[in-house]
CSV table of C-alpha atoms and ligand atoms in Angstrom, one decimal:
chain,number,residue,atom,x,y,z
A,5,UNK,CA,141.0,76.9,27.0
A,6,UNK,CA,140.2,79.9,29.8
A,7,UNK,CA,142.4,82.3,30.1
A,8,UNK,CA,143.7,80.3,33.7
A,9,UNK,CA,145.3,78.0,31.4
A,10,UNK,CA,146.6,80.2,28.7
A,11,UNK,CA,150.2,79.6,29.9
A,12,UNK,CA,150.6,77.6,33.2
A,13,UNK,CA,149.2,75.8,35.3
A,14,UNK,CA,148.6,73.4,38.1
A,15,UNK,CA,145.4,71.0,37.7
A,16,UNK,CA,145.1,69.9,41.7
A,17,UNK,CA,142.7,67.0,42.4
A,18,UNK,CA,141.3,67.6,45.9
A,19,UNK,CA,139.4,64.6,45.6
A,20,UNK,CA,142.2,62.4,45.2
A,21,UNK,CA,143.6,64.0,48.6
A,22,UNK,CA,140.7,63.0,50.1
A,23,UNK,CA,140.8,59.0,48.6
A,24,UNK,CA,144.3,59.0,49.7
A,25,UNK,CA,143.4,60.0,53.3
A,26,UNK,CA,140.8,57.3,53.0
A,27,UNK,CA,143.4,54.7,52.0
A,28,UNK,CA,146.2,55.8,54.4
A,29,UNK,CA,143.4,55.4,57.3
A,30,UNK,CA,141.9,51.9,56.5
A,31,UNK,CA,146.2,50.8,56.7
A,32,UNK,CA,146.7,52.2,60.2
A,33,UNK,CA,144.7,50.9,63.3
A,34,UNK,CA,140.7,52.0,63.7
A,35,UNK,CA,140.5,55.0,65.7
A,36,UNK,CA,144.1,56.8,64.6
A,37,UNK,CA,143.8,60.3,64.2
A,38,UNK,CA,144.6,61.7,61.3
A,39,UNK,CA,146.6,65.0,61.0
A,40,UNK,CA,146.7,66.6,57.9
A,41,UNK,CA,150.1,68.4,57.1
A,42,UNK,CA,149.2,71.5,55.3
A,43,UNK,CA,152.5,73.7,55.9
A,44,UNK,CA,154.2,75.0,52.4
A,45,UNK,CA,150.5,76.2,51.3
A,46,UNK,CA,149.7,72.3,51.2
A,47,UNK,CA,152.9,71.4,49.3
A,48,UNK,CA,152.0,73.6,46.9
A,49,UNK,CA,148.3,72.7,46.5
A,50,UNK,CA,147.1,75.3,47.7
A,51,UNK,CA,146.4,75.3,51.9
A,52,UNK,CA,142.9,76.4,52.0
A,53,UNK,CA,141.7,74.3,49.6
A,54,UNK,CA,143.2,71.4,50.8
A,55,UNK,CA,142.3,72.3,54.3
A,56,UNK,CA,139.1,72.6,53.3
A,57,UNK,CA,138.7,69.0,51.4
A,58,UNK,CA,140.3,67.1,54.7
A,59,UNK,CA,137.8,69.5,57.1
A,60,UNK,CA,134.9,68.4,55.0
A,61,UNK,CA,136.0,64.2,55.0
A,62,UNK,CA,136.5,63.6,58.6
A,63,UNK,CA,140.3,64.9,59.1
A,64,UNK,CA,141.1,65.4,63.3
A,65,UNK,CA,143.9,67.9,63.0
A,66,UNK,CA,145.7,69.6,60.6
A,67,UNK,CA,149.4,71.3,61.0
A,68,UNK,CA,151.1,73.6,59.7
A,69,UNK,CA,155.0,75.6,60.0
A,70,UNK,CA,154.2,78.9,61.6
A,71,UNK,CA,151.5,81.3,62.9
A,72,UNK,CA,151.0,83.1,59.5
A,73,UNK,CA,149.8,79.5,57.5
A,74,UNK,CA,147.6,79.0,60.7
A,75,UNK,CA,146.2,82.7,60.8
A,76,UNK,CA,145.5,82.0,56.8
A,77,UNK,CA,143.4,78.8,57.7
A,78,UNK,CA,141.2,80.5,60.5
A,79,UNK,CA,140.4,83.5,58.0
A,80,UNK,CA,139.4,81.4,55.3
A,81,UNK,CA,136.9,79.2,58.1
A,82,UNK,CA,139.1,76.5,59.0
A,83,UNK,CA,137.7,75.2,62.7
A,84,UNK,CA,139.6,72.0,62.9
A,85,UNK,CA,142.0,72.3,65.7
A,86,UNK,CA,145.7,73.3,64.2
A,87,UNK,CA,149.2,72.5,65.1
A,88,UNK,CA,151.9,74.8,64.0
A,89,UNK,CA,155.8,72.6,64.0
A,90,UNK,CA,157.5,75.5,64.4
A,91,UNK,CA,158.7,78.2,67.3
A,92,UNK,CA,156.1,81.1,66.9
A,93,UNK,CA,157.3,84.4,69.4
A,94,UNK,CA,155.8,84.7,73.0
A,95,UNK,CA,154.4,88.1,71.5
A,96,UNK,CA,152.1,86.2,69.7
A,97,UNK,CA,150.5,84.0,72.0
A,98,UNK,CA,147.4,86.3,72.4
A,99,UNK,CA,146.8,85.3,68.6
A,100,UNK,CA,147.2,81.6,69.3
A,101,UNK,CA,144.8,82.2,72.1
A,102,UNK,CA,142.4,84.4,69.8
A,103,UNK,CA,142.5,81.7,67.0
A,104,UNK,CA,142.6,78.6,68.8
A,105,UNK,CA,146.0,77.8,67.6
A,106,UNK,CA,147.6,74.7,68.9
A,107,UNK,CA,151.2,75.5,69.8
A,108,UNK,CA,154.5,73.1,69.4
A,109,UNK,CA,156.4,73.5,72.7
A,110,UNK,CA,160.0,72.5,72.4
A,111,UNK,CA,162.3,73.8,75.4
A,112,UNK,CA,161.9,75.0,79.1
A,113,UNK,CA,163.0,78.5,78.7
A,114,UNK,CA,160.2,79.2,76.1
A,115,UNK,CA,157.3,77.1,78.3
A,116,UNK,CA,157.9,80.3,80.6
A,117,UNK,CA,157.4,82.5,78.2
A,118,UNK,CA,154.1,81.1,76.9
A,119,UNK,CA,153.1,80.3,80.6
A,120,UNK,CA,153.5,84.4,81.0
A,121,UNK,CA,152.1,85.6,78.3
A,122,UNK,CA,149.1,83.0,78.6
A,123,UNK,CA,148.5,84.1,82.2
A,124,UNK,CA,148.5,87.6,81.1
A,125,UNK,CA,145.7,87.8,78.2
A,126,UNK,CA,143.7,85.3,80.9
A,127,UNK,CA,143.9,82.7,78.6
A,128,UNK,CA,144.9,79.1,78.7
A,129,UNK,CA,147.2,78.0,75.6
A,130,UNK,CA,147.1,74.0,74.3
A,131,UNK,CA,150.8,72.9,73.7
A,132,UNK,CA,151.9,69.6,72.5
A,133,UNK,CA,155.8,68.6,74.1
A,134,UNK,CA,158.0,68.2,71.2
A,135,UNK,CA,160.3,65.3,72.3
A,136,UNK,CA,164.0,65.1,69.9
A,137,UNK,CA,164.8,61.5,69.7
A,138,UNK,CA,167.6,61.5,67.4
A,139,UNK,CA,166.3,63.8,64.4
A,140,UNK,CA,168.4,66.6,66.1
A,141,UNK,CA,165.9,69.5,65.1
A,142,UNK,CA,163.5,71.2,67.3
A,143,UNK,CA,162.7,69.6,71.1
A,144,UNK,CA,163.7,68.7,74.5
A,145,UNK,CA,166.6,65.8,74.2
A,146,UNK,CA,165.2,63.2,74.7
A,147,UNK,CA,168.2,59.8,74.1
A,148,UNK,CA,169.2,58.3,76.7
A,149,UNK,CA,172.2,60.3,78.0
A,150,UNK,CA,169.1,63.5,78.6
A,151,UNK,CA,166.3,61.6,79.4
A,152,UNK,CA,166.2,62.0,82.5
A,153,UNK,CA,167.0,65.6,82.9
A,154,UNK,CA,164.4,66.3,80.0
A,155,UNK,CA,161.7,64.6,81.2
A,156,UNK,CA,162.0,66.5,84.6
A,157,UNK,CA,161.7,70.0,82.5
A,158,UNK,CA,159.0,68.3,80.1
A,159,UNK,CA,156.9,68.0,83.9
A,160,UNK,CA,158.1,71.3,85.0
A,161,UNK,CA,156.5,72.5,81.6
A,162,UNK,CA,153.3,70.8,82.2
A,163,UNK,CA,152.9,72.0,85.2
A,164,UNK,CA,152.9,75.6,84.5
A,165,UNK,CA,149.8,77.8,85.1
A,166,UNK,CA,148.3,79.0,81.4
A,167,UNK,CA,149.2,75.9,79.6
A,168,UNK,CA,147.4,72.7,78.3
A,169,UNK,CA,149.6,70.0,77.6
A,170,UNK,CA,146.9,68.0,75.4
A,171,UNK,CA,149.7,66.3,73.0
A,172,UNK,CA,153.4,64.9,73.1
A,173,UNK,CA,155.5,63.7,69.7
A,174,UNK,CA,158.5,63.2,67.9
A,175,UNK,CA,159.9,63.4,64.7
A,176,UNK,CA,161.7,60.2,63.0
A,177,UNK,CA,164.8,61.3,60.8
A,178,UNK,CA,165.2,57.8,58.9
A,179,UNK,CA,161.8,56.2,58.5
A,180,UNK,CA,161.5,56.5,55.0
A,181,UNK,CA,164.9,55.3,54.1
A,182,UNK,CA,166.0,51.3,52.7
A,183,UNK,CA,167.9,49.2,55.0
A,184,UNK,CA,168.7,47.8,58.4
A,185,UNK,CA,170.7,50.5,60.0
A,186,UNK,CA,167.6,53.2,58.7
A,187,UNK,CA,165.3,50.6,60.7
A,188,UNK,CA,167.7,50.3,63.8
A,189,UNK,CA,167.2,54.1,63.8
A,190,UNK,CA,163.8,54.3,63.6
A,191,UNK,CA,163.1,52.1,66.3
A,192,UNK,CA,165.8,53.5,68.3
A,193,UNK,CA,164.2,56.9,68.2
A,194,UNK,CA,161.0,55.0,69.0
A,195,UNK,CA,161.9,53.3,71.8
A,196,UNK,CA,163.6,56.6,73.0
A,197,UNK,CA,160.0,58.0,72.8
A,198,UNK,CA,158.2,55.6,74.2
A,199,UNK,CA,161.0,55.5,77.3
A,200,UNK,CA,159.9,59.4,78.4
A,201,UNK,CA,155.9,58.3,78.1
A,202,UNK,CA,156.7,56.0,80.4
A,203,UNK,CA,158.6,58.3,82.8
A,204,UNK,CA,155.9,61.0,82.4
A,205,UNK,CA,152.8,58.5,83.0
A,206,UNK,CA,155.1,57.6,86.5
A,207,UNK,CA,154.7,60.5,87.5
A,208,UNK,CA,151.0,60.7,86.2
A,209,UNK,CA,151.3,62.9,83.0
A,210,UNK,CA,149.7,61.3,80.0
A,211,UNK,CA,149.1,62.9,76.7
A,212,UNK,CA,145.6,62.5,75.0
A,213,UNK,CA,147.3,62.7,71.6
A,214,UNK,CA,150.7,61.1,71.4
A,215,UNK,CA,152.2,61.1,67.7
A,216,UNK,CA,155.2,60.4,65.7
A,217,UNK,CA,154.9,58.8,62.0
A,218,UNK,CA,155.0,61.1,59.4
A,219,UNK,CA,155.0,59.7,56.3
A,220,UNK,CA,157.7,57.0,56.8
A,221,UNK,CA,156.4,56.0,60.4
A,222,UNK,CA,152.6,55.7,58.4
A,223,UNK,CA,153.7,54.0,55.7
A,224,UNK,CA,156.6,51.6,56.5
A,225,UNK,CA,156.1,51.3,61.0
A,226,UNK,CA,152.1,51.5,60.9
A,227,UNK,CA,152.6,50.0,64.4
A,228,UNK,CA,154.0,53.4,65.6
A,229,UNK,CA,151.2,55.0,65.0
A,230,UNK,CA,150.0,55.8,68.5
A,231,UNK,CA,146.9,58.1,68.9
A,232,UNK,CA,147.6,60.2,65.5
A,233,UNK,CA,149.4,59.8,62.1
A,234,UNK,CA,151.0,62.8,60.6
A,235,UNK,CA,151.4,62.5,56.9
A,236,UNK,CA,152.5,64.9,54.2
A,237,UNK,CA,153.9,64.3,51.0
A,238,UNK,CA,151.8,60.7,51.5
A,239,UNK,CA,148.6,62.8,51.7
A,240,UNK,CA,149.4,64.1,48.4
A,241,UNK,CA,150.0,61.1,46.9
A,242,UNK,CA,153.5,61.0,45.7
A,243,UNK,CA,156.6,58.4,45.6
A,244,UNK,CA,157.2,54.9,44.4
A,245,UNK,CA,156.7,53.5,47.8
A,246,UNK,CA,153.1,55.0,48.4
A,247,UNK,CA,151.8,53.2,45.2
A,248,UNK,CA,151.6,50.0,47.8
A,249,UNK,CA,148.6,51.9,49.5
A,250,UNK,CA,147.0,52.5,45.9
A,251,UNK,CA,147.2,56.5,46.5
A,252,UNK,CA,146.8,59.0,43.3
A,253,UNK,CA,149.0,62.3,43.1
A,254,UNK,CA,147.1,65.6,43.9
A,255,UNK,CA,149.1,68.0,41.3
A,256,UNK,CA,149.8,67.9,37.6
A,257,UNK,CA,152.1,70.7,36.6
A,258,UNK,CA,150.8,71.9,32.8
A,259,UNK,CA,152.1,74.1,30.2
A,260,UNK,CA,150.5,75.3,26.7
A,261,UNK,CA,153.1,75.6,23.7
A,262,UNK,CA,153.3,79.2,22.9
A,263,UNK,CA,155.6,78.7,19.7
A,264,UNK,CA,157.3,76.3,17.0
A,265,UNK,CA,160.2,77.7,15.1
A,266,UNK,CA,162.5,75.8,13.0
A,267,UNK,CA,166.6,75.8,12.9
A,268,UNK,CA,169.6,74.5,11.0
A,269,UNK,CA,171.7,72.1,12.3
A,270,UNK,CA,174.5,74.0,14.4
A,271,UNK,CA,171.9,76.3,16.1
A,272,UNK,CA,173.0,77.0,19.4
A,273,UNK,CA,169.4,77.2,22.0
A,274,UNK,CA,168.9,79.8,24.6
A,275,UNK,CA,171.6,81.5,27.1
A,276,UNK,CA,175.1,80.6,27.2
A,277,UNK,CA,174.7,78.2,24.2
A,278,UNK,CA,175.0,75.3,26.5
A,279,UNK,CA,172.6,73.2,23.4
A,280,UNK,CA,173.5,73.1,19.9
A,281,UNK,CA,171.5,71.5,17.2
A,282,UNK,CA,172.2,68.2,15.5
A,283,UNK,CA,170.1,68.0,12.7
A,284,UNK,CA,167.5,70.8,11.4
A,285,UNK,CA,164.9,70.8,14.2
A,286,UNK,CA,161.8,72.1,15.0
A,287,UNK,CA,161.9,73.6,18.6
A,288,UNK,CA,158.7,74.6,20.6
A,289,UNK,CA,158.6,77.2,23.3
A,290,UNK,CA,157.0,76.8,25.9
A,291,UNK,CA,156.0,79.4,28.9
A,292,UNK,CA,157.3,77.6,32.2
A,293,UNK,CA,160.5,78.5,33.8
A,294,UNK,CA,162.5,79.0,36.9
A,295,UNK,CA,159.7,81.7,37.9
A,296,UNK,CA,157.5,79.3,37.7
A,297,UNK,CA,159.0,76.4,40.0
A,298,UNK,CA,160.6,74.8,37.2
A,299,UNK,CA,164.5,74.2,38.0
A,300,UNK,CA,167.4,76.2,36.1
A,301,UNK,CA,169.6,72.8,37.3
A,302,UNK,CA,166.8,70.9,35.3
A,303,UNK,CA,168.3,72.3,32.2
A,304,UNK,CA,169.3,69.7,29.1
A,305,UNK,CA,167.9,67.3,31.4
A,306,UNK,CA,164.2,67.1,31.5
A,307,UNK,CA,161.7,65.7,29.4
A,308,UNK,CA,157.8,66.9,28.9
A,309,UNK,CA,155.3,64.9,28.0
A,310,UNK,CA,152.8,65.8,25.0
A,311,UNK,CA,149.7,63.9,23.6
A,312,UNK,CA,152.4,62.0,21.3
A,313,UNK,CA,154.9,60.8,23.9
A,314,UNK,CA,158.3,62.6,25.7
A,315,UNK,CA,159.9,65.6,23.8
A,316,UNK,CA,163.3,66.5,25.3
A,317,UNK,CA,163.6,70.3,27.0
A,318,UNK,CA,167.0,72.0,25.3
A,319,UNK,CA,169.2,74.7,26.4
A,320,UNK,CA,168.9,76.3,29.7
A,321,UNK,CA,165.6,76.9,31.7
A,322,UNK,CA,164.9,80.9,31.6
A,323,UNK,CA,163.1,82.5,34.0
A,324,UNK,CA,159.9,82.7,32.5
A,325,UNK,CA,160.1,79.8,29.6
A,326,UNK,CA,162.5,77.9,28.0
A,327,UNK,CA,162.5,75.3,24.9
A,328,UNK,CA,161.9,71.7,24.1
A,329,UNK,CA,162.5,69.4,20.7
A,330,UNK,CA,159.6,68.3,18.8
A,331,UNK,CA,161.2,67.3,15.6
A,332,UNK,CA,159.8,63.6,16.6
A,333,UNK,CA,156.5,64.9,17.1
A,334,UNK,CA,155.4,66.4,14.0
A,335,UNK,CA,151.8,66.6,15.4
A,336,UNK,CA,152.7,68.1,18.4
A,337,UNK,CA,151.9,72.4,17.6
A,338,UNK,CA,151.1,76.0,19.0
A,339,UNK,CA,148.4,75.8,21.6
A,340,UNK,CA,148.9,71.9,22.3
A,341,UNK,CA,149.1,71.2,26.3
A,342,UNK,CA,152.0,69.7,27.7
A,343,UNK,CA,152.7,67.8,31.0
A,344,UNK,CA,155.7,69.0,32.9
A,345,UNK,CA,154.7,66.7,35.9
A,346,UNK,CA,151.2,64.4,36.2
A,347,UNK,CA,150.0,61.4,35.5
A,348,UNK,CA,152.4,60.9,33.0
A,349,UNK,CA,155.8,62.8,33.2
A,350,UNK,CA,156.6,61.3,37.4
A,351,UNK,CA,157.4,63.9,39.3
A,352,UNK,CA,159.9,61.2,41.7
A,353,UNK,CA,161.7,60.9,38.4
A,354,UNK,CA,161.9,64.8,37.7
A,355,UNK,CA,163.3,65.3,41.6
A,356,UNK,CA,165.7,62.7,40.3
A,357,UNK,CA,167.3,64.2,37.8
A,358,UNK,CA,167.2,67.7,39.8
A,359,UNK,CA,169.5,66.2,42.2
A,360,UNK,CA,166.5,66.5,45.6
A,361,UNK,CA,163.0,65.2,46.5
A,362,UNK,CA,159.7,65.4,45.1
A,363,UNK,CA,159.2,68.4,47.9
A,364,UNK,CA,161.0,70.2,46.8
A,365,UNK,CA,159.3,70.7,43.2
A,366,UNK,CA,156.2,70.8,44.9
A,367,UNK,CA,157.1,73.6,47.2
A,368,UNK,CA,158.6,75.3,44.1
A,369,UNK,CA,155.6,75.6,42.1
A,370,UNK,CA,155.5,79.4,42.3
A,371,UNK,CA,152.4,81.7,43.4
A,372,UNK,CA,152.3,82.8,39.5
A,373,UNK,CA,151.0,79.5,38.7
A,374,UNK,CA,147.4,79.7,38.7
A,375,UNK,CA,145.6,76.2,40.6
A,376,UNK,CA,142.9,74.9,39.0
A,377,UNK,CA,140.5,72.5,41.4
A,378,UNK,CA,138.8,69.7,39.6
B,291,PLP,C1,156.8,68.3,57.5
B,291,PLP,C2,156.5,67.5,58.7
B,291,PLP,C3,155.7,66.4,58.6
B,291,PLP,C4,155.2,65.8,57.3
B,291,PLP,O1,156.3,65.2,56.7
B,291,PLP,P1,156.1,64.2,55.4
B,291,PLP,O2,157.4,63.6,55.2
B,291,PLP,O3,155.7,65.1,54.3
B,291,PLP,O4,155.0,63.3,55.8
B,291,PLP,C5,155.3,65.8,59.8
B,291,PLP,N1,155.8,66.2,61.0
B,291,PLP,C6,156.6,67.2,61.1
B,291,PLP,C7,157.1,67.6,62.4
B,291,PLP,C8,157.0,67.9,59.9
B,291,PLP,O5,157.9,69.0,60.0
């Protein structure tokens, strides 16, 4: 024990990111790029890190949601070329420009604005055209009722003095969902896609990097994968489906038990009383809570796992710990390390039972929670 894993902590295997890169490359077609999400400080794995272990094992690209995660990646020595998703303020294009910032480039109006502010600092800035096929988020519409009227403003855009258009993409909205109507979708939006390539290339505009499957289009349409795959929570190894490519999980969220007291039966547990004892029982506490990433809604609901199998959390999740029955696991004690998600307790299973997505948790796993690299 160190004093890093005292209370919490998150044990992150970089070198699992980088097997599961491995695998997710030898499915998709030789020479597909591979972009690295690392938005969310790398789904909670910490973005330098994680940056650093795809940098250093071949990765093309890495992206991330907004100027601030890129800025963090240059100052830590990140040179692979980065894409940020999001809109980042004209202001700020001499920083792009500065820190060699790939820019998403999602409407006319703000193509003007870069063009501008480009042309002023005497720089050029690389764009890639985000195209909205039907995930209705960011990006010139692009079915068929405004294809042609968007791929008219995607050339005007192009064309504009102080920009490199070296990319084009799309987002799918359904890719990773069961069924037929999820698959008409997905090929819908795809088709929508490829429709505006065409129109551009008519008019001679090609893209050197064309993109669309995130994890979804990787795993499930490996034959959308164009020039460049753009994975996430695949990277990182999670979800029933991505145990068909063989990947491993990057994150195992660990707690140490910080007490064992014992009750009657008819003790209520923790605030509001929402857990009352059944028998006498002997309770441990353990140091993870809300502040830490681990869901109030969880409460009553979740089980951790300890070196003698499952014992049950009870009452609500506090902020900073909260309280789980080991009156089955007499050999379970103070200073014993428990598995709140890992190898053992499933994380898909945990989102689950919190009502969302494995994301979600991920993302929640708060800055307080040390990350140990193994
Ligand atoms: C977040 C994001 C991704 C990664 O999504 P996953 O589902 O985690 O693979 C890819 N592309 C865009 C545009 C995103 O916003």
């Amino acid at each position: 024990m160190n004093e890093l894993t005292e209370r919490t902590w998150a044990e992150v295997r970089l070198d699992n990111l980088v097997h599961n890169m491995g695998a997710i490359r030898a499915s998709l077609p030789a020479g597909t790029k591979f972009l690295g999400v690392v938005k969310a400080d790398a789904y909670g794995h910490g973005a330098v890190p994680a940056a650093r272990a795809l940098e250093a094992n071949g990765a093309d690209y890495l992206a991330v949601a907004c100027l601030a995660e890129a800025l963090e990646l240059r100052a830590a020595g990140i040179t692979l070329p980065i894409l940020i998703l999001g809109v980042t303020p004209a202001a700020d294009v001499p920083l792009l420009l500065e820190h060699r910032i790939t820019q998403t480039l999602a409407d006319e109006a703000t193509a003007a604005a870069y063009s501008a502010a480009a042309c002023a600092a005497g720089g050029t800035l690389r764009v890639h055209i985000k195209t909205d096929t039907g995930m209705s988020r960011l990006g010139f519409l692009c079915d068929e009722a405004h294809r042609d009227r968007s791929t008219a403003a995607i050339a005007r855009a192009c064309a504009l003095p102080g920009l490199e258009a070296e990319g084009i993409f799309m987002h799918f909205a359904v890719s990773d969902e069961p069924g037929a109507e999820a698959e008409d979708y997905t090929r819908r939006q795809f088709a929508r896609f490829t429709a505006v390539l065409d129109a551009l290339a008519a008019q001679g505009l090609r893209f050197a990097i064309r993109h669309c499957a995130a994890t979804g289009g990787t795993l499930f349409y490996p034959e959308f994968a164009l020039d460049m795959v753009r994975p996430g929570i695949l990277l990182y190894g999670y979800g029933d489906p991505q145990r068909k490519l063989g990947l491993k999980p990057g994150m195992a969220l660990l707690s140490r038990i910080a007490a064992v007291k014992h009750y009657d039966a008819g003790t209520k547990i923790s605030y509001g009383g929402t857990f009352t004892t059944g028998r006498p029982t002997r309770m441990g506490v353990i140091p993870v809570g809300y502040a830490d990433g681990l869901h109030r809604c969880l409460s009553n609901k979740l089980t951790v796992w300890t070196k003698d199998g499952f014992a049950p959390q009870r009452g609500r999740i506090c902020m900073d710990m909260c309280m789980i029955d080991l009156t089955d696991l007499p050999g379970v004690d103070v200073g014993d390390t428990v598995e709140v998600f890992g190898p053992h307790a499933d994380l898909e299973a945990l989102a689950e039972k919190a009502g969302t997505i494995s994301y979600e948790l991920l993302c929640a796993v708060s800055p307080r929670v040390p990350r140990i690299y193994l």
